[in-house]
Amino acid sequence: MVSLTGWWHRRSGPARIELYTRSTFHIFTLTEMALLGASLASGVAPAGPWLGLLALVAVHAALCAVLQARGLDWLLGRRERPVGLLTAVATLSAGGAATALALHSDSSLLPGVDVSVLVVGLFMFGLGAVALAIRGTRTRLYSVLGAAVGMGAVCALLRLPGPTVAGFAAAVLVTSCVMVLTSGCAVWLLNVVRELDAARELQSQLAVAEERLRFGRDLHDVMGRNLAVIALKSELAVQLARRGRPEAVEQMIEVQRIARESQHEVREVVRGYRKADLAVELAGALSVLHAAGIDGTAEGDDGSALPPAVQSALGWVVREATTNVLRHSEARSCTIRLSTGASAVLSVDNDGVPEAAAGGTSGGLNGLRERLAVLGGTLDAESRAGVFRLTAAVPLSRPEASATIAEQPGLVA
């Protein structure tokens, strides 16, 4: 089942909406051919006019399908506006409707054929396709009004009765409005989904950039003053040394002291930056998942009895896993489970990642593996039956588990 639906699950949200929209327009094409073809088959007509109108319907439906595809690409900024195709569809819609009415005026050419469906259908489906090659509600409204007025003018030129003229104009106006509104709403929905996806991606990028700025600001606050003092005292020591003054040694000893203090302060900044509290991360993850419309749940132990180092490491796992769910999946549910025993085992399951994403070779997962390895832990990622699972296990019997994770080798500057 997963292999059969993989082509769908591998698509992003906007890509799915776009595929649905294009499929809807293809259904419009099939509907036009079936509806207008059935109207031609409603009577017994000579082969010549009947085949001519049937070919007209087939060509019109094909041109509308191509215009819908290219017009949608133009609205999405992928190609130039299909002006020539737009003109061809508009001309064929009006000309085909006028031809059908002219043939129908001679009762011997199309006896028993329901021409009204054919005429109104050509305008309706034609304007539905034309709406994808023009922008603006006002422009689309003018096109519908122009079609209705043109239909009435053609009927008047053919000297049809007044009620018939009004009926044709009203039918074209109503059906074309419905079709143009349907096309416009489909494009509007697609644009809204694309904008929301772009906004979510931008929000994630801004969150990362904000955290980087915070870290840079903290590091600047710590190091700015110390580096300025080191520079001044070094210059003073150089001047004293050139004059043979013994105070130069004292100044360099002071520089050495400040450098050591700076190194200690940088470690403190990094320690605070890399520390993660498991309870806070769990609460934050559930809040973010619910805000994103994902059914997030936490099961098992709350982790309050775990050593601080293990809590910090698993807190980072929760943070990274939640970020990946939000940025790289189309999950509908996410479950976080924590069990404790000989080892603390944390698993994060979500149903929105394809099998191709189960390799776990990203920089974030590699960083988690390095962090857990310090405590003797492991990190595994797998995808099965459409569910992506990230599992972190940390043994509680190792002495490293009782230490502070920031104090482990390789985790400080």
Short mmCIF file of C-alpha atoms in Angstrom, two decimals, residues 96-383:
data_model
loop_
_atom_site.label_atom_id
_atom_site.label_comp_id
_atom_site.label_asym_id
_atom_site.label_seq_id
_atom_site.Cartn_x
_atom_site.Cartn_y
_atom_site.Cartn_z
CA GLY A 96 -18.53 27.79 -32.69
CA ALA A 97 -21.58 29.04 -30.81
CA ALA A 98 -22.53 31.35 -33.71
CA THR A 99 -22.06 28.52 -36.22
CA ALA A 100 -24.24 26.16 -34.22
CA LEU A 101 -26.99 28.77 -34.00
CA ALA A 102 -26.75 29.49 -37.72
CA LEU A 103 -27.04 25.79 -38.57
CA HIS A 104 -29.94 25.41 -36.16
CA SER A 105 -31.82 28.23 -37.85
CA ASP A 106 -32.21 25.86 -40.82
CA SER A 107 -34.40 23.11 -39.43
CA SER A 108 -33.25 20.65 -42.08
CA LEU A 109 -29.59 20.70 -40.98
CA LEU A 110 -29.85 19.82 -37.27
CA PRO A 111 -33.29 18.33 -36.69
CA GLY A 112 -33.93 17.44 -33.06
CA VAL A 113 -30.47 18.49 -31.85
CA ASP A 114 -30.44 20.44 -28.55
CA VAL A 115 -28.32 23.35 -29.77
CA SER A 116 -28.89 25.39 -26.61
CA VAL A 117 -26.71 23.03 -24.56
CA LEU A 118 -23.99 23.14 -27.23
CA VAL A 119 -24.00 26.93 -27.50
CA VAL A 120 -24.05 27.62 -23.77
CA GLY A 121 -21.51 24.86 -23.11
CA LEU A 122 -18.98 26.30 -25.57
CA PHE A 123 -19.11 29.68 -23.82
CA MET A 124 -19.14 28.16 -20.32
CA PHE A 125 -16.15 25.84 -20.71
CA GLY A 126 -14.31 28.32 -22.90
CA LEU A 127 -14.57 31.13 -20.35
CA GLY A 128 -13.59 28.71 -17.58
CA ALA A 129 -10.29 28.14 -19.40
CA VAL A 130 -9.88 31.81 -20.37
CA ALA A 131 -10.20 32.79 -16.69
CA LEU A 132 -6.86 31.06 -16.04
CA ALA A 133 -5.09 33.24 -18.61
CA ILE A 134 -6.26 36.60 -17.23
CA ARG A 135 -5.79 38.28 -13.87
CA GLY A 136 -8.18 40.33 -11.76
CA THR A 137 -11.79 39.86 -10.75
CA ARG A 138 -12.89 42.88 -12.76
CA THR A 139 -11.30 41.60 -15.97
CA ARG A 140 -12.93 38.20 -15.56
CA LEU A 141 -16.30 39.83 -14.86
CA TYR A 142 -15.99 41.92 -18.01
CA SER A 143 -15.24 38.79 -20.03
CA VAL A 144 -18.41 37.12 -18.76
CA LEU A 145 -20.54 40.20 -19.45
CA GLY A 146 -18.99 40.53 -22.91
CA ALA A 147 -19.82 36.91 -23.69
CA ALA A 148 -23.44 37.37 -22.59
CA VAL A 149 -23.84 40.56 -24.63
CA GLY A 150 -22.15 38.93 -27.64
CA MET A 151 -24.45 35.93 -27.38
CA GLY A 152 -27.46 38.21 -27.35
CA ALA A 153 -26.13 40.15 -30.35
CA VAL A 154 -25.62 36.97 -32.40
CA CYS A 155 -29.13 35.77 -31.56
CA ALA A 156 -30.54 39.15 -32.56
CA LEU A 157 -28.66 39.09 -35.90
CA LEU A 158 -30.15 35.66 -36.60
CA ARG A 159 -33.59 37.21 -35.91
CA LEU A 160 -34.46 34.85 -33.11
CA PRO A 161 -37.47 35.69 -30.93
CA GLY A 162 -36.91 38.11 -28.07
CA PRO A 163 -37.48 35.56 -25.29
CA THR A 164 -34.99 33.23 -26.97
CA VAL A 165 -32.39 36.01 -27.18
CA ALA A 166 -32.85 36.84 -23.50
CA GLY A 167 -32.78 33.17 -22.53
CA PHE A 168 -29.51 32.51 -24.34
CA ALA A 169 -27.87 35.65 -22.89
CA ALA A 170 -29.01 34.82 -19.35
CA ALA A 171 -27.89 31.20 -19.66
CA VAL A 172 -24.44 32.23 -20.86
CA LEU A 173 -24.19 34.82 -18.09
CA VAL A 174 -25.12 32.44 -15.26
CA THR A 175 -23.19 29.35 -16.38
CA SER A 176 -20.10 31.33 -17.32
CA CYS A 177 -20.14 33.11 -13.95
CA VAL A 178 -20.24 29.75 -12.17
CA MET A 179 -17.38 28.32 -14.26
CA VAL A 180 -15.20 31.44 -13.97
CA LEU A 181 -15.84 31.59 -10.21
CA THR A 182 -14.87 27.91 -9.90
CA SER A 183 -11.63 28.43 -11.79
CA GLY A 184 -10.80 31.58 -9.84
CA CYS A 185 -11.45 29.93 -6.48
CA ALA A 186 -9.27 26.96 -7.42
CA VAL A 187 -6.37 29.25 -8.26
CA TRP A 188 -6.96 31.33 -5.11
CA LEU A 189 -6.88 28.20 -2.93
CA LEU A 190 -3.66 27.04 -4.58
CA ASN A 191 -2.02 30.43 -4.02
CA VAL A 192 -3.11 30.50 -0.37
CA VAL A 193 -1.62 27.06 0.28
CA ARG A 194 1.64 28.03 -1.44
CA GLU A 195 1.86 31.25 0.58
CA LEU A 196 1.17 29.41 3.85
CA ASP A 197 3.86 26.84 3.07
CA ALA A 198 6.33 29.60 2.21
CA ALA A 199 5.41 31.42 5.43
CA ARG A 200 5.97 28.28 7.51
CA GLU A 201 9.36 27.71 5.90
CA LEU A 202 10.26 31.35 6.44
CA GLN A 203 9.17 31.12 10.07
CA SER A 204 11.50 28.16 10.61
CA GLN A 205 14.37 30.02 8.97
CA LEU A 206 13.68 33.11 11.05
CA ALA A 207 13.66 31.03 14.24
CA VAL A 208 17.08 29.61 13.35
CA ALA A 209 18.38 33.06 12.43
CA GLU A 210 17.03 34.53 15.67
CA GLU A 211 18.76 31.84 17.72
CA ARG A 212 22.01 32.46 15.88
CA LEU A 213 21.69 36.17 16.51
CA ARG A 214 21.04 35.53 20.18
CA PHE A 215 24.10 33.36 20.49
CA GLY A 216 26.20 35.90 18.59
CA ARG A 217 24.91 38.70 20.79
CA ASP A 218 25.73 36.78 23.97
CA LEU A 219 29.20 35.94 22.69
CA HIS A 220 29.79 39.56 21.71
CA ASP A 221 28.70 40.78 25.12
CA VAL A 222 31.08 38.34 26.81
CA MET A 223 34.10 38.83 24.58
CA GLY A 224 33.83 42.45 23.45
CA ARG A 225 35.05 44.08 26.62
CA ASN A 226 37.67 41.45 27.39
CA LEU A 227 39.23 41.64 23.94
CA ALA A 228 39.38 45.42 24.13
CA VAL A 229 41.15 45.23 27.52
CA ILE A 230 43.57 42.59 26.18
CA ALA A 231 44.42 44.78 23.19
CA LEU A 232 45.07 47.85 25.37
CA LYS A 233 47.18 45.99 27.92
CA SER A 234 49.18 44.30 25.17
CA GLU A 235 50.00 47.68 23.61
CA LEU A 236 50.99 49.00 27.02
CA ALA A 237 53.21 45.97 27.62
CA VAL A 238 54.93 46.54 24.25
CA GLN A 239 55.63 50.16 25.08
CA LEU A 240 56.96 49.27 28.55
CA ALA A 241 59.13 46.49 27.14
CA ARG A 242 60.70 48.87 24.60
CA ARG A 243 61.62 51.20 27.44
CA GLY A 244 63.04 48.36 29.52
CA ARG A 245 60.46 48.82 32.26
CA PRO A 246 59.80 45.76 34.52
CA GLU A 247 56.08 46.61 34.65
CA ALA A 248 55.72 45.00 31.19
CA VAL A 249 55.82 41.57 32.83
CA GLU A 250 52.99 42.48 35.17
CA GLN A 251 50.90 43.72 32.25
CA MET A 252 51.40 40.45 30.34
CA ILE A 253 50.46 38.47 33.46
CA GLU A 254 47.26 40.52 33.56
CA VAL A 255 46.64 39.80 29.86
CA GLN A 256 47.08 36.10 30.59
CA ARG A 257 44.57 36.28 33.43
CA ILE A 258 41.98 38.06 31.31
CA ALA A 259 42.44 35.54 28.49
CA ARG A 260 41.77 32.67 30.89
CA GLU A 261 38.69 34.41 32.23
CA SER A 262 37.48 34.93 28.67
CA GLN A 263 37.94 31.26 27.91
CA HIS A 264 35.90 30.36 31.00
CA GLU A 265 33.14 32.82 30.06
CA VAL A 266 32.95 31.42 26.52
CA ARG A 267 32.51 27.95 28.01
CA GLU A 268 29.69 29.29 30.15
CA VAL A 269 27.98 30.79 27.08
CA VAL A 270 28.29 27.52 25.17
CA ARG A 271 27.09 25.52 28.15
CA GLY A 272 23.99 27.66 28.45
CA TYR A 273 23.43 27.53 24.70
CA ARG A 274 23.60 23.73 24.49
CA LYS A 275 21.59 22.94 27.61
CA ALA A 276 18.08 21.59 27.04
CA ASP A 277 15.51 20.70 29.70
CA LEU A 278 13.47 17.58 28.84
CA ALA A 279 10.22 18.68 30.52
CA VAL A 280 10.37 22.10 28.87
CA GLU A 281 11.16 20.58 25.48
CA LEU A 282 8.27 18.11 25.74
CA ALA A 283 5.80 20.84 26.64
CA GLY A 284 7.13 23.11 23.91
CA ALA A 285 7.03 20.33 21.30
CA LEU A 286 3.38 19.51 22.03
CA SER A 287 2.45 23.19 21.92
CA VAL A 288 4.17 23.72 18.57
CA LEU A 289 2.68 20.55 17.06
CA HIS A 290 -0.84 21.53 18.12
CA ALA A 291 -0.32 25.03 16.71
CA ALA A 292 0.69 23.48 13.38
CA GLY A 293 -2.48 21.38 13.28
CA ILE A 294 -0.70 18.11 14.14
CA ASP A 295 -2.16 15.73 16.74
CA GLY A 296 0.77 15.59 19.17
CA THR A 297 0.75 13.33 22.24
CA ALA A 298 3.27 12.38 24.92
CA GLU A 299 3.16 8.92 26.50
CA GLY A 300 5.09 7.07 29.20
CA ASP A 301 7.44 8.56 31.80
CA ASP A 302 7.85 12.32 32.20
CA GLY A 303 11.61 11.96 32.67
CA SER A 304 11.76 13.97 35.89
CA ALA A 305 13.71 11.21 37.68
CA LEU A 306 16.40 10.94 35.00
CA PRO A 307 19.91 12.32 35.58
CA PRO A 308 20.40 15.90 34.32
CA ALA A 309 22.79 14.80 31.57
CA VAL A 310 20.29 12.29 30.18
CA GLN A 311 17.43 14.80 30.39
CA SER A 312 19.48 17.36 28.49
CA ALA A 313 20.46 14.88 25.76
CA LEU A 314 16.90 13.61 25.30
CA GLY A 315 15.61 17.18 25.35
CA TRP A 316 17.77 17.89 22.30
CA VAL A 317 16.34 14.78 20.62
CA VAL A 318 12.80 16.06 21.20
CA ARG A 319 13.71 19.50 19.84
CA GLU A 320 15.39 18.17 16.68
CA ALA A 321 12.66 15.59 16.00
CA THR A 322 9.92 18.20 16.36
CA THR A 323 11.75 20.57 14.03
CA ASN A 324 12.07 17.84 11.41
CA VAL A 325 8.37 17.00 11.67
CA LEU A 326 7.42 20.63 11.08
CA ARG A 327 9.89 21.36 8.30
CA HIS A 328 10.29 18.10 6.39
CA SER A 329 7.01 16.20 6.66
CA GLU A 330 3.27 16.39 6.10
CA ALA A 331 2.41 14.64 9.35
CA ARG A 332 -1.10 14.46 10.76
CA SER A 333 -0.07 12.92 14.09
CA CYS A 334 3.08 12.69 16.17
CA THR A 335 3.60 10.56 19.29
CA ILE A 336 6.48 10.99 21.76
CA ARG A 337 7.10 8.03 24.10
CA LEU A 338 9.59 7.80 26.97
CA SER A 339 10.30 4.61 28.91
CA THR A 340 12.85 4.11 31.65
CA GLY A 341 14.52 1.00 32.99
CA ALA A 342 18.09 -0.09 32.41
CA SER A 343 18.06 2.54 29.67
CA ALA A 344 16.06 5.66 28.93
CA VAL A 345 14.39 5.11 25.56
CA LEU A 346 12.74 8.01 23.75
CA SER A 347 10.87 7.44 20.47
CA VAL A 348 9.19 10.00 18.22
CA ASP A 349 6.72 8.65 15.62
CA ASN A 350 5.05 10.64 12.85
CA ASP A 351 3.04 9.55 9.82
CA GLY A 352 4.19 12.19 7.35
CA VAL A 353 7.65 11.16 6.12
CA PRO A 354 8.31 8.86 3.12
CA GLU A 355 10.73 5.95 3.29
CA ALA A 356 13.38 7.95 1.43
CA ALA A 357 13.75 10.18 4.50
CA ALA A 358 14.65 7.35 6.85
CA GLY A 359 18.38 7.43 6.19
CA GLY A 360 19.03 9.82 9.02
CA THR A 361 22.10 11.41 7.46
CA SER A 362 21.20 15.03 8.12
CA GLY A 363 23.49 17.28 10.10
CA GLY A 364 20.96 17.56 12.92
CA LEU A 365 20.71 13.79 13.41
CA ASN A 366 24.48 13.38 13.17
CA GLY A 367 24.87 16.01 15.90
CA LEU A 368 22.39 14.12 18.09
CA ARG A 369 24.31 10.88 17.58
CA GLU A 370 27.53 12.57 18.70
CA ARG A 371 25.81 14.04 21.76
CA LEU A 372 24.28 10.69 22.74
CA ALA A 373 27.53 8.81 22.08
CA VAL A 374 29.17 10.75 24.91
CA LEU A 375 26.68 9.08 27.27
CA GLY A 376 26.98 5.69 25.54
CA GLY A 377 23.63 6.19 23.83
CA THR A 378 22.42 5.47 20.30
CA LEU A 379 20.07 7.06 17.77
CA ASP A 380 18.14 5.08 15.15
CA ALA A 381 15.79 6.25 12.38
CA GLU A 382 13.47 3.99 10.39
CA SER A 383 10.36 4.19 8.23
#
